[in-house]
């Protein structure tokens, strides 16, 4: 009551209401289905995102208290257990690296595109409330750490989501269960492709408009197919919980449960796809590959018993097609 | 701009920041529906007590900030807040004379309406699952109203 009006003669209240309502409705229609107003969002976010850090302070404080008062013996035991776990993981990684190289070599021989490699960085979920009707989280990495919109986010169990908005030090991740999200997937068992849509519930994904003859079973593991371009191929997403094949409908439906525990996320991994460096140096030419194939065919006796000539002609045709495409 | 005006402006900004902070601070998952609508109540108090300073425009700006912080579709909260604050600013003289009980009832109805209309907009945009728990938040907000209005009365602007 003490303050004087900022404008000496303010426009009438009804007019102001009309303006704000029209502006709001325009924003809703613009931003409504696909976050189109990302520019405005990022600009305003830059101003208010400092609040994220304040809002996260209570948890940081409690974590600190927990660290100070934790038992020494417990820590030692935990450390031991972690070391053993690390050793086991490292041992299996040895084999993994070998398999990865072998896979790359085989792909080179087949002239199929190489799998993209990626670079990972850990991020932490901030304890921030977000819209009750959206499935999204805020993480403590932003453009200063190289995060970009559309970036894939995983955790140690499976795919979590993708980055939809960024600012300097925080970014917003849309979870795969949000109604606005859809992940292109394939079934690990038989490579059947589909699209997993979010439902707004944190433990249900929906695969709809599948053909009635689709080969899907309860318990099938779904992995990313990499077709959308955002996600790399082969990351586990969910397991099928229910397949509905109703003869009255023209399409089958399936429900899946995400592998990552999306309602209690704490540490995540951000992925940066990188072009494969390990093979750039030994990338063979077309002739080299042909030479290698010929060499192996002559060396392996078993292959002589197969109708090699036909296969060879096919592969030659394909490779010439590839070269002509490349030439273009 | 005289100094006292700048100081008052700084106070308003600070209190709104605290309100936004309280809106995004995490609650236990089971009780998340009980979160009081701090920002709505502060806006309502000021729109009654000084409708010339805090009114529809302020509500709109705070609504946009709220949308950005929560990650809602832009415009949802600003639309709902503008309409609410229009009502309170329009009838501020009448509402000031009401007893605390009537004010509490009014707050409860409006907070309920805000929550339901946000759900309705989200539902229209891309489907949403209604959580009846959010309605308890209206009751919680109502119970806080007498204390909050006393507190804001103490803060001289």
Short mmCIF file of C-alpha atoms in Angstrom, two decimals:
data_model
loop_
_atom_site.label_atom_id
_atom_site.label_comp_id
_atom_site.label_asym_id
_atom_site.label_seq_id
_atom_site.Cartn_x
_atom_site.Cartn_y
_atom_site.Cartn_z
CA UNK A 1 0.00 0.00 0.00
CA UNK A 2 2.93 2.22 0.72
CA UNK A 3 4.36 1.94 -2.76
CA UNK A 4 3.34 4.27 -5.50
CA UNK A 5 2.24 2.75 -8.78
CA UNK A 6 5.10 2.29 -11.22
CA UNK A 7 3.06 3.58 -14.14
CA UNK A 8 1.24 6.80 -13.30
CA UNK A 9 -1.70 5.74 -15.42
CA UNK A 10 -1.79 2.00 -15.74
CA UNK A 11 -4.03 0.39 -18.35
CA UNK A 12 -7.27 -1.00 -16.90
CA UNK A 13 -7.13 -4.38 -15.20
CA UNK A 14 -9.37 -6.11 -17.72
CA UNK A 15 -7.14 -5.05 -20.62
CA UNK A 16 -4.05 -6.31 -18.82
CA UNK A 17 -5.77 -9.63 -18.19
CA UNK A 18 -6.73 -9.90 -21.87
CA UNK A 19 -3.12 -9.24 -22.95
CA UNK A 20 -1.62 -11.79 -20.54
CA UNK A 21 -4.21 -14.43 -21.39
CA UNK A 22 -3.58 -14.02 -25.13
CA UNK A 23 0.20 -14.11 -24.58
CA UNK A 24 -0.09 -17.23 -22.42
CA UNK A 25 -2.31 -19.03 -24.89
CA UNK A 26 0.05 -18.12 -27.74
CA UNK A 27 2.98 -19.51 -25.74
CA UNK A 28 1.09 -22.71 -24.92
CA UNK A 29 0.25 -23.30 -28.59
CA UNK A 30 3.79 -22.49 -29.66
CA UNK A 31 5.59 -24.51 -27.02
CA UNK A 32 2.86 -27.06 -26.40
CA UNK A 33 3.75 -30.20 -28.24
CA UNK A 34 7.43 -30.01 -28.94
CA UNK A 35 9.30 -27.49 -26.79
CA UNK A 36 9.56 -25.08 -29.72
CA UNK A 37 10.14 -22.09 -27.47
CA UNK A 38 13.48 -23.54 -26.46
CA UNK A 39 15.23 -20.23 -27.11
CA UNK A 40 13.02 -18.31 -24.69
CA UNK A 41 13.29 -21.16 -22.21
CA UNK A 42 17.08 -21.16 -22.31
CA UNK A 43 17.25 -17.38 -21.96
CA UNK A 44 15.00 -17.31 -18.89
CA UNK A 45 16.63 -20.46 -17.55
CA UNK A 46 19.98 -18.67 -17.51
CA UNK A 47 18.51 -16.09 -15.12
CA UNK A 48 16.79 -18.42 -12.71
CA UNK A 49 18.94 -21.55 -12.88
CA UNK A 50 21.03 -20.37 -9.93
CA UNK A 51 18.00 -21.32 -7.85
CA UNK A 52 18.67 -24.94 -8.82
CA UNK A 53 21.90 -24.89 -6.86
CA UNK A 54 20.25 -23.34 -3.82
CA UNK A 55 17.44 -25.88 -3.96
CA UNK A 56 20.01 -28.67 -4.12
CA UNK A 57 21.90 -27.37 -1.06
CA UNK A 58 19.89 -29.27 1.59
CA UNK A 59 20.80 -32.58 0.00
CA UNK A 60 24.45 -31.60 -0.39
CA UNK A 61 24.43 -30.66 3.28
CA UNK A 62 22.88 -33.99 4.33
CA UNK A 63 25.40 -35.85 2.16
CA UNK A 64 28.17 -33.94 3.93
CA UNK A 65 26.77 -34.85 7.34
CA UNK A 66 26.52 -38.47 6.24
CA UNK A 67 30.17 -38.44 5.15
CA UNK A 68 31.39 -36.92 8.40
CA UNK A 69 29.60 -39.41 10.61
CA UNK A 70 30.09 -42.58 8.59
CA UNK A 71 31.79 -45.47 10.32
CA UNK A 72 35.45 -46.12 9.51
CA UNK A 73 35.10 -49.92 9.50
CA UNK A 74 32.11 -49.68 7.21
CA UNK A 75 34.10 -47.51 4.83
CA UNK A 76 36.99 -49.95 4.79
CA UNK A 77 34.67 -52.87 4.07
CA UNK A 78 32.94 -50.91 1.34
CA UNK A 79 36.30 -49.99 -0.16
CA UNK A 80 37.37 -53.64 -0.23
CA UNK A 81 34.14 -54.71 -1.88
CA UNK A 82 34.43 -51.98 -4.49
CA UNK A 83 38.04 -52.92 -5.27
CA UNK A 84 37.06 -56.53 -5.85
CA UNK A 85 34.16 -55.43 -8.03
CA UNK A 86 36.45 -53.14 -10.02
CA UNK A 87 38.95 -55.92 -10.59
CA UNK A 88 36.23 -58.24 -11.89
CA UNK A 89 34.82 -55.56 -14.17
CA UNK A 90 38.28 -54.76 -15.52
CA UNK A 91 38.88 -58.42 -16.26
CA UNK A 92 35.67 -58.67 -18.27
CA UNK A 93 36.58 -55.42 -20.03
CA UNK A 94 39.77 -57.06 -21.32
CA UNK A 95 37.67 -59.53 -23.22
CA UNK A 96 35.28 -56.80 -24.26
CA UNK A 97 38.04 -54.78 -25.90
CA UNK A 98 39.20 -57.81 -27.80
CA UNK A 99 35.65 -58.53 -28.97
CA UNK A 100 35.17 -54.92 -29.95
CA UNK A 101 38.27 -54.95 -32.14
CA UNK A 102 37.25 -58.23 -33.68
CA UNK A 103 33.78 -56.88 -34.36
CA UNK A 104 35.25 -53.83 -36.06
CA UNK A 105 37.49 -55.96 -38.22
CA UNK A 106 34.59 -58.17 -39.26
CA UNK A 107 32.50 -55.13 -40.07
CA UNK A 108 35.35 -53.76 -42.16
CA UNK A 109 35.53 -57.00 -44.07
CA UNK A 110 31.80 -56.90 -44.72
CA UNK A 111 32.01 -53.24 -45.70
CA UNK A 112 29.25 -52.47 -43.24
CA UNK A 113 29.32 -49.15 -41.41
CA UNK A 114 31.46 -49.10 -38.31
CA UNK A 115 29.83 -48.69 -34.94
CA UNK A 116 30.36 -45.26 -33.58
CA UNK A 117 32.42 -45.03 -30.46
CA UNK A 118 31.46 -42.71 -27.65
CA UNK A 119 32.89 -40.67 -24.87
CA UNK A 120 31.18 -40.78 -21.47
CA UNK A 121 31.06 -38.34 -18.62
CA UNK A 122 29.36 -38.79 -15.28
CA UNK A 123 26.67 -36.36 -14.13
CA UNK A 124 24.60 -36.06 -11.00
CA UNK A 125 20.87 -35.50 -10.80
CA UNK A 126 19.97 -32.35 -8.87
CA UNK A 127 17.27 -32.67 -6.23
CA UNK A 128 14.80 -30.39 -7.97
CA UNK A 129 11.06 -30.75 -8.10
CA UNK A 130 9.73 -30.70 -11.61
CA UNK A 131 6.30 -30.66 -13.15
CA UNK A 132 4.13 -33.46 -11.76
CA UNK A 133 2.83 -34.31 -15.22
CA UNK A 134 6.24 -34.51 -16.89
CA UNK A 135 8.96 -37.09 -16.59
CA UNK A 136 12.10 -35.02 -16.50
CA UNK A 137 15.14 -34.34 -14.33
CA UNK A 138 17.86 -31.71 -14.02
CA UNK A 139 21.52 -32.70 -14.12
CA UNK A 140 24.54 -30.74 -12.95
CA UNK A 141 26.32 -30.47 -16.30
CA UNK A 142 25.66 -27.79 -18.90
CA UNK A 143 26.99 -26.19 -22.04
CA UNK A 144 30.24 -25.31 -20.27
CA UNK A 145 30.88 -29.04 -19.95
CA UNK A 146 29.91 -29.59 -23.58
CA UNK A 147 26.35 -30.83 -23.10
CA UNK A 148 24.14 -30.27 -26.15
CA UNK A 149 20.43 -30.61 -26.92
CA UNK A 150 19.44 -34.08 -28.07
CA UNK A 151 22.34 -35.72 -26.26
CA UNK A 152 21.70 -39.31 -25.11
CA UNK A 153 21.79 -40.01 -21.36
CA UNK A 154 22.17 -43.46 -19.81
CA UNK A 155 22.88 -44.96 -16.43
CA UNK A 156 24.58 -48.24 -15.55
CA UNK A 157 21.37 -50.21 -16.15
CA UNK A 158 20.04 -48.73 -19.37
CA UNK A 159 18.90 -45.75 -21.36
CA UNK A 160 17.52 -42.87 -19.29
CA UNK A 161 16.56 -40.18 -21.79
CA UNK A 162 17.85 -37.25 -23.77
CA UNK A 163 18.81 -33.65 -23.07
CA UNK A 164 16.08 -31.19 -24.10
CA UNK A 165 17.32 -27.86 -22.73
CA UNK A 166 20.72 -26.65 -21.64
CA UNK A 167 22.24 -23.64 -19.97
CA UNK A 168 25.67 -22.85 -18.59
CA UNK A 169 25.89 -25.35 -15.74
CA UNK A 170 22.70 -27.39 -15.69
CA UNK A 171 20.60 -29.16 -18.26
CA UNK A 172 17.17 -30.73 -18.41
CA UNK A 173 16.81 -34.36 -19.37
CA UNK A 174 13.55 -35.72 -20.77
CA UNK A 175 13.14 -39.31 -19.56
CA UNK A 176 12.15 -42.08 -21.96
CA UNK A 177 8.87 -42.48 -20.08
CA UNK A 178 7.66 -38.94 -20.82
CA UNK A 179 4.68 -38.77 -23.14
CA UNK A 180 6.63 -36.53 -25.51
CA UNK A 181 9.48 -39.02 -25.88
CA UNK A 182 9.82 -42.01 -28.17
CA UNK A 183 12.87 -44.25 -28.62
CA UNK A 184 13.52 -46.33 -31.73
CA UNK A 185 14.31 -49.83 -30.44
CA UNK A 186 14.93 -53.34 -31.62
CA UNK A 187 14.43 -56.67 -29.89
CA UNK A 188 17.75 -58.18 -28.86
CA UNK A 189 16.58 -61.73 -29.62
CA UNK A 190 15.48 -61.29 -33.24
CA UNK A 191 16.16 -57.66 -34.29
CA UNK A 192 12.47 -56.82 -34.72
CA UNK A 193 12.27 -53.02 -34.84
CA UNK A 194 9.70 -50.85 -33.11
CA UNK A 195 9.25 -47.55 -31.34
CA UNK A 196 8.88 -47.36 -27.57
CA UNK A 197 6.73 -44.44 -26.49
CA UNK A 198 6.57 -42.95 -23.02
CA UNK A 199 3.29 -43.08 -21.13
CA UNK A 200 3.86 -40.57 -18.34
CA UNK A 201 4.21 -43.37 -15.78
CA UNK A 202 7.75 -43.96 -14.60
CA UNK A 203 7.74 -47.72 -15.18
CA UNK A 204 5.74 -48.24 -18.38
CA UNK A 205 6.70 -47.89 -22.03
CA UNK A 206 4.25 -48.56 -24.84
CA UNK A 207 4.94 -50.21 -28.20
CA UNK A 208 1.86 -49.78 -30.33
CA UNK A 209 0.88 -50.25 -33.98
CA UNK A 210 2.81 -53.48 -34.23
CA UNK A 211 1.73 -56.05 -36.84
CA UNK A 212 -0.36 -58.87 -35.35
CA UNK A 213 2.23 -61.39 -36.48
CA UNK A 214 5.08 -59.69 -34.64
CA UNK A 215 7.44 -62.01 -32.80
CA UNK A 216 7.51 -60.53 -29.33
CA UNK A 217 7.48 -62.37 -26.04
CA UNK A 218 7.26 -61.43 -22.42
CA UNK A 219 10.79 -60.94 -21.12
CA UNK A 220 12.35 -59.86 -24.42
CA UNK A 221 15.09 -57.28 -23.96
CA UNK A 222 14.75 -54.13 -26.06
CA UNK A 223 17.88 -52.24 -27.11
CA UNK A 224 18.24 -48.97 -28.98
CA UNK A 225 18.33 -49.45 -32.74
CA UNK A 226 20.18 -46.23 -33.43
CA UNK A 227 17.77 -45.37 -36.23
CA UNK A 228 16.64 -42.05 -34.82
CA UNK A 229 20.19 -40.75 -34.92
CA UNK A 230 20.14 -39.54 -31.31
CA UNK A 231 20.92 -42.80 -29.59
CA UNK A 232 23.76 -45.13 -30.43
CA UNK A 233 22.92 -48.68 -31.33
CA UNK A 234 22.70 -51.42 -28.76
CA UNK A 235 22.04 -49.79 -25.40
CA UNK A 236 19.47 -51.72 -23.35
CA UNK A 237 16.20 -49.85 -22.84
CA UNK A 238 13.50 -52.07 -21.37
CA UNK A 239 12.05 -55.56 -21.06
CA UNK A 240 8.67 -56.57 -22.45
CA UNK A 241 6.11 -57.15 -19.69
CA UNK A 242 2.96 -57.79 -21.69
CA UNK A 243 2.03 -58.42 -25.32
CA UNK A 244 -1.56 -57.82 -26.38
CA UNK A 245 -2.68 -59.51 -29.60
CA UNK A 246 -6.38 -58.88 -29.81
CA UNK A 247 -7.95 -60.26 -32.97
CA UNK A 248 -10.49 -57.44 -32.96
CA UNK A 249 -7.75 -54.90 -33.47
CA UNK A 250 -5.64 -54.58 -36.58
CA UNK A 251 -2.49 -53.99 -34.58
CA UNK A 252 -0.76 -55.61 -31.65
CA UNK A 253 0.41 -53.69 -28.61
CA UNK A 254 3.11 -54.36 -26.08
CA UNK A 255 4.08 -52.88 -22.74
CA UNK A 256 7.64 -52.72 -21.48
CA UNK A 257 9.35 -51.83 -18.24
CA UNK A 258 12.44 -49.59 -18.44
CA UNK A 259 15.61 -51.19 -17.12
CA UNK A 260 16.86 -48.01 -15.46
CA UNK A 261 15.06 -47.15 -12.22
CA UNK A 262 13.75 -43.85 -13.48
CA UNK A 263 12.11 -42.70 -10.26
CA UNK A 264 15.27 -42.94 -8.16
CA UNK A 265 18.05 -41.74 -10.42
CA UNK A 266 21.14 -40.24 -8.86
CA UNK A 267 24.21 -40.68 -11.09
CA UNK A 268 24.00 -40.69 -14.86
CA UNK A 269 26.32 -40.91 -17.84
CA UNK A 270 26.22 -38.40 -20.67
CA UNK A 271 27.34 -39.77 -24.02
CA UNK A 272 29.23 -37.97 -26.76
CA UNK A 273 29.35 -39.99 -29.96
CA UNK A 274 32.82 -39.82 -31.52
CA UNK A 275 34.05 -41.05 -34.85
CA UNK A 276 36.02 -44.22 -34.54
CA UNK A 277 39.67 -43.28 -34.11
CA UNK A 278 41.12 -46.72 -33.53
CA UNK A 279 40.46 -47.81 -37.09
CA UNK A 280 41.20 -44.70 -39.08
CA UNK A 281 44.86 -45.61 -39.36
CA UNK A 282 44.26 -49.09 -40.73
CA UNK A 283 41.28 -48.31 -42.94
CA UNK A 284 41.88 -50.56 -45.98
CA UNK A 285 40.95 -49.63 -49.50
CA UNK A 286 38.41 -51.50 -51.61
CA UNK A 287 41.13 -53.56 -53.27
CA UNK A 288 42.70 -54.49 -49.96
CA UNK A 289 39.39 -55.84 -48.72
CA UNK A 290 38.90 -57.83 -51.92
CA UNK A 291 42.40 -59.21 -51.58
CA UNK A 292 41.78 -60.22 -47.99
CA UNK A 293 38.52 -61.91 -48.90
CA UNK A 294 40.13 -63.82 -51.76
CA UNK A 295 42.99 -64.83 -49.55
CA UNK A 296 40.68 -66.19 -46.91
CA UNK A 297 38.50 -67.95 -49.43
CA UNK A 298 41.47 -69.80 -50.87
CA UNK A 299 42.78 -70.61 -47.46
CA UNK A 300 39.58 -71.90 -45.95
CA UNK A 301 38.74 -75.23 -47.49
CA UNK A 302 35.22 -75.28 -46.16
CA UNK A 303 34.24 -72.30 -48.23
CA UNK A 304 35.10 -74.07 -51.48
CA UNK A 305 32.24 -76.45 -50.94
CA UNK A 306 29.75 -73.57 -50.93
CA UNK A 307 28.50 -71.92 -54.13
CA UNK A 308 31.17 -69.28 -53.75
CA UNK A 309 30.93 -67.90 -57.27
CA UNK A 310 27.44 -66.61 -56.76
CA UNK A 311 28.31 -65.01 -53.45
CA UNK A 312 31.39 -63.48 -54.92
CA UNK A 313 29.49 -61.99 -57.85
CA UNK A 314 26.94 -60.56 -55.47
CA UNK A 315 29.51 -59.02 -53.24
CA UNK A 316 31.37 -57.61 -56.22
CA UNK A 317 28.24 -56.03 -57.56
CA UNK A 318 27.49 -54.54 -54.21
CA UNK A 319 30.96 -53.19 -53.75
CA UNK A 320 30.95 -51.59 -57.18
CA UNK A 321 27.62 -50.02 -56.33
CA UNK A 322 29.13 -48.70 -53.12
CA UNK A 323 32.08 -47.19 -54.93
CA UNK A 324 29.84 -45.53 -57.48
CA UNK A 325 27.76 -44.08 -54.67
CA UNK A 326 30.83 -42.86 -52.93
CA UNK A 327 32.06 -41.32 -56.18
CA UNK A 328 28.86 -39.36 -56.43
CA UNK B 1 14.30 6.28 -8.40
CA UNK B 2 14.32 7.13 -4.70
CA UNK B 3 16.22 4.78 -2.40
CA UNK B 4 13.22 3.46 -0.50
CA UNK B 5 11.61 2.44 -3.76
CA UNK B 6 14.69 0.51 -4.85
CA UNK B 7 14.82 -1.15 -1.44
CA UNK B 8 11.16 -2.15 -1.67
CA UNK B 9 11.74 -3.53 -5.15
CA UNK B 10 14.72 -5.56 -3.88
CA UNK B 11 12.53 -6.94 -1.08
CA UNK B 12 9.84 -7.99 -3.54
CA UNK B 13 12.41 -9.72 -5.76
CA UNK B 14 13.93 -11.48 -2.75
CA UNK B 15 10.59 -12.74 -1.46
CA UNK B 16 9.55 -13.96 -4.90
CA UNK B 17 12.91 -15.74 -5.22
CA UNK B 18 12.31 -17.47 -1.90
CA UNK B 19 8.84 -18.48 -3.05
CA UNK B 20 10.22 -19.96 -6.29
CA UNK B 21 12.96 -21.69 -4.29
CA UNK B 22 10.31 -23.27 -2.06
CA UNK B 23 8.39 -24.38 -5.14
CA UNK B 24 11.29 -26.36 -6.61
CA UNK B 25 12.86 -27.73 -3.42
CA UNK B 26 12.42 -31.49 -3.24
CA UNK B 27 9.76 -33.14 -1.08
CA UNK B 28 9.47 -36.76 -0.04
CA UNK B 29 8.03 -38.61 -3.01
CA UNK B 30 5.01 -39.92 -1.11
CA UNK B 31 4.08 -36.46 0.16
CA UNK B 32 4.86 -34.48 -2.97
CA UNK B 33 1.17 -33.74 -3.48
CA UNK B 34 0.97 -31.92 -0.15
CA UNK B 35 3.33 -29.13 -1.19
CA UNK B 36 1.73 -25.76 -0.35
CA UNK B 37 1.37 -23.25 -3.18
CA UNK B 38 3.75 -20.65 -1.78
CA UNK B 39 3.96 -18.51 -4.87
CA UNK B 40 0.20 -18.40 -5.36
CA UNK B 41 -0.40 -17.32 -1.77
CA UNK B 42 2.27 -14.61 -1.85
CA UNK B 43 0.90 -13.24 -5.11
CA UNK B 44 -2.64 -13.30 -3.70
CA UNK B 45 -1.60 -11.48 -0.53
CA UNK B 46 0.13 -8.71 -2.41
CA UNK B 47 -2.58 -8.39 -5.01
CA UNK B 48 -5.04 -7.77 -2.18
CA UNK B 49 -2.84 -5.46 -0.13
CA UNK B 50 -1.25 -3.44 -2.95
CA UNK B 51 -3.11 -4.12 -6.21
CA UNK B 52 -1.45 -1.12 -7.87
CA UNK B 53 2.01 -2.68 -7.62
CA UNK B 54 1.49 -6.41 -7.80
CA UNK B 55 -1.19 -7.44 -10.20
CA UNK B 56 -1.83 -9.30 -13.43
CA UNK B 57 1.49 -8.36 -15.09
CA UNK B 58 3.56 -9.55 -12.13
CA UNK B 59 1.52 -12.74 -11.98
CA UNK B 60 2.23 -13.35 -15.67
CA UNK B 61 6.00 -12.88 -15.26
CA UNK B 62 6.12 -15.09 -12.17
CA UNK B 63 4.08 -17.69 -14.04
CA UNK B 64 6.62 -17.76 -16.89
CA UNK B 65 9.50 -18.14 -14.40
CA UNK B 66 7.60 -20.91 -12.66
CA UNK B 67 7.03 -22.68 -15.99
CA UNK B 68 10.72 -22.50 -16.83
CA UNK B 69 11.80 -23.78 -13.41
CA UNK B 70 9.40 -26.72 -13.43
CA UNK B 71 9.90 -27.49 -17.11
CA UNK B 72 6.20 -27.15 -17.86
CA UNK B 73 4.99 -26.07 -21.28
CA UNK B 74 5.54 -22.30 -21.33
CA UNK B 75 2.39 -20.32 -20.57
CA UNK B 76 0.48 -22.84 -18.47
CA UNK B 77 1.19 -21.40 -15.04
CA UNK B 78 1.23 -17.83 -16.33
CA UNK B 79 -2.27 -18.25 -17.78
CA UNK B 80 -3.69 -19.70 -14.58
CA UNK B 81 -1.92 -17.22 -12.29
CA UNK B 82 -2.99 -14.19 -14.37
CA UNK B 83 -6.65 -15.16 -14.15
CA UNK B 84 -6.44 -15.85 -10.40
CA UNK B 85 -4.69 -12.60 -9.63
CA UNK B 86 -7.13 -10.68 -11.83
CA UNK B 87 -9.95 -11.88 -9.59
CA UNK B 88 -8.14 -10.94 -6.37
CA UNK B 89 -6.95 -7.54 -7.62
CA UNK B 90 -10.40 -6.71 -9.01
CA UNK B 91 -12.19 -7.43 -5.72
CA UNK B 92 -9.36 -6.54 -3.34
CA UNK B 93 -11.47 -4.06 -1.35
CA UNK B 94 -14.18 -6.64 -0.76
CA UNK B 95 -11.76 -9.45 0.09
CA UNK B 96 -9.84 -7.27 2.59
CA UNK B 97 -13.01 -6.88 4.65
CA UNK B 98 -13.74 -10.60 4.76
CA UNK B 99 -12.95 -12.55 7.92
CA UNK B 100 -9.91 -14.84 7.95
CA UNK B 101 -12.15 -17.89 7.62
CA UNK B 102 -13.75 -16.63 4.45
CA UNK B 103 -10.36 -15.69 3.08
CA UNK B 104 -9.11 -19.21 3.80
CA UNK B 105 -12.10 -20.72 2.04
CA UNK B 106 -11.50 -18.50 -0.96
CA UNK B 107 -7.80 -19.42 -1.07
CA UNK B 108 -8.66 -23.09 -0.92
CA UNK B 109 -11.13 -22.85 -3.79
CA UNK B 110 -8.71 -20.91 -5.98
CA UNK B 111 -5.73 -23.18 -5.27
CA UNK B 112 -7.97 -26.16 -6.07
CA UNK B 113 -9.05 -24.50 -9.27
CA UNK B 114 -5.44 -23.71 -10.24
CA UNK B 115 -4.39 -27.31 -9.71
CA UNK B 116 -7.34 -28.71 -11.63
CA UNK B 117 -6.96 -26.31 -14.53
CA UNK B 118 -3.22 -27.07 -14.82
CA UNK B 119 -4.14 -30.73 -14.99
CA UNK B 120 -6.80 -29.97 -17.60
CA UNK B 121 -4.34 -28.04 -19.81
CA UNK B 122 -1.72 -30.78 -19.54
CA UNK B 123 -4.37 -33.36 -20.31
CA UNK B 124 -5.52 -31.49 -23.40
CA UNK B 125 -1.94 -31.01 -24.63
CA UNK B 126 -0.73 -34.58 -24.38
CA UNK B 127 -2.61 -36.68 -21.89
CA UNK B 128 -1.79 -36.85 -18.19
CA UNK B 129 -2.58 -39.09 -15.26
CA UNK B 130 -4.61 -37.39 -12.56
CA UNK B 131 -3.20 -37.71 -9.05
CA UNK B 132 -5.92 -36.97 -6.48
CA UNK B 133 -3.16 -36.34 -3.95
CA UNK B 134 -2.48 -32.89 -5.40
CA UNK B 135 -5.80 -31.71 -4.04
CA UNK B 136 -4.51 -32.04 -0.48
CA UNK B 137 -2.04 -29.28 -1.34
CA UNK B 138 -4.97 -26.87 -1.41
CA UNK B 139 -5.86 -27.76 2.18
CA UNK B 140 -2.26 -27.34 3.28
CA UNK B 141 -2.03 -23.95 1.61
CA UNK B 142 -5.21 -22.83 3.31
CA UNK B 143 -3.93 -23.74 6.74
CA UNK B 144 -0.79 -21.72 6.13
CA UNK B 145 -2.64 -18.63 4.93
CA UNK B 146 -3.20 -16.87 8.32
CA UNK B 147 0.46 -17.24 9.29
CA UNK B 148 1.78 -16.28 5.90
CA UNK B 149 -0.38 -13.16 5.70
CA UNK B 150 0.70 -12.11 9.20
CA UNK B 151 4.34 -12.63 8.19
CA UNK B 152 3.99 -10.63 4.98
CA UNK B 153 2.21 -7.88 6.92
CA UNK B 154 5.29 -7.56 9.14
CA UNK B 155 7.53 -7.07 6.10
CA UNK B 156 7.12 -3.39 5.40
CA UNK B 157 7.60 -2.34 1.80
#
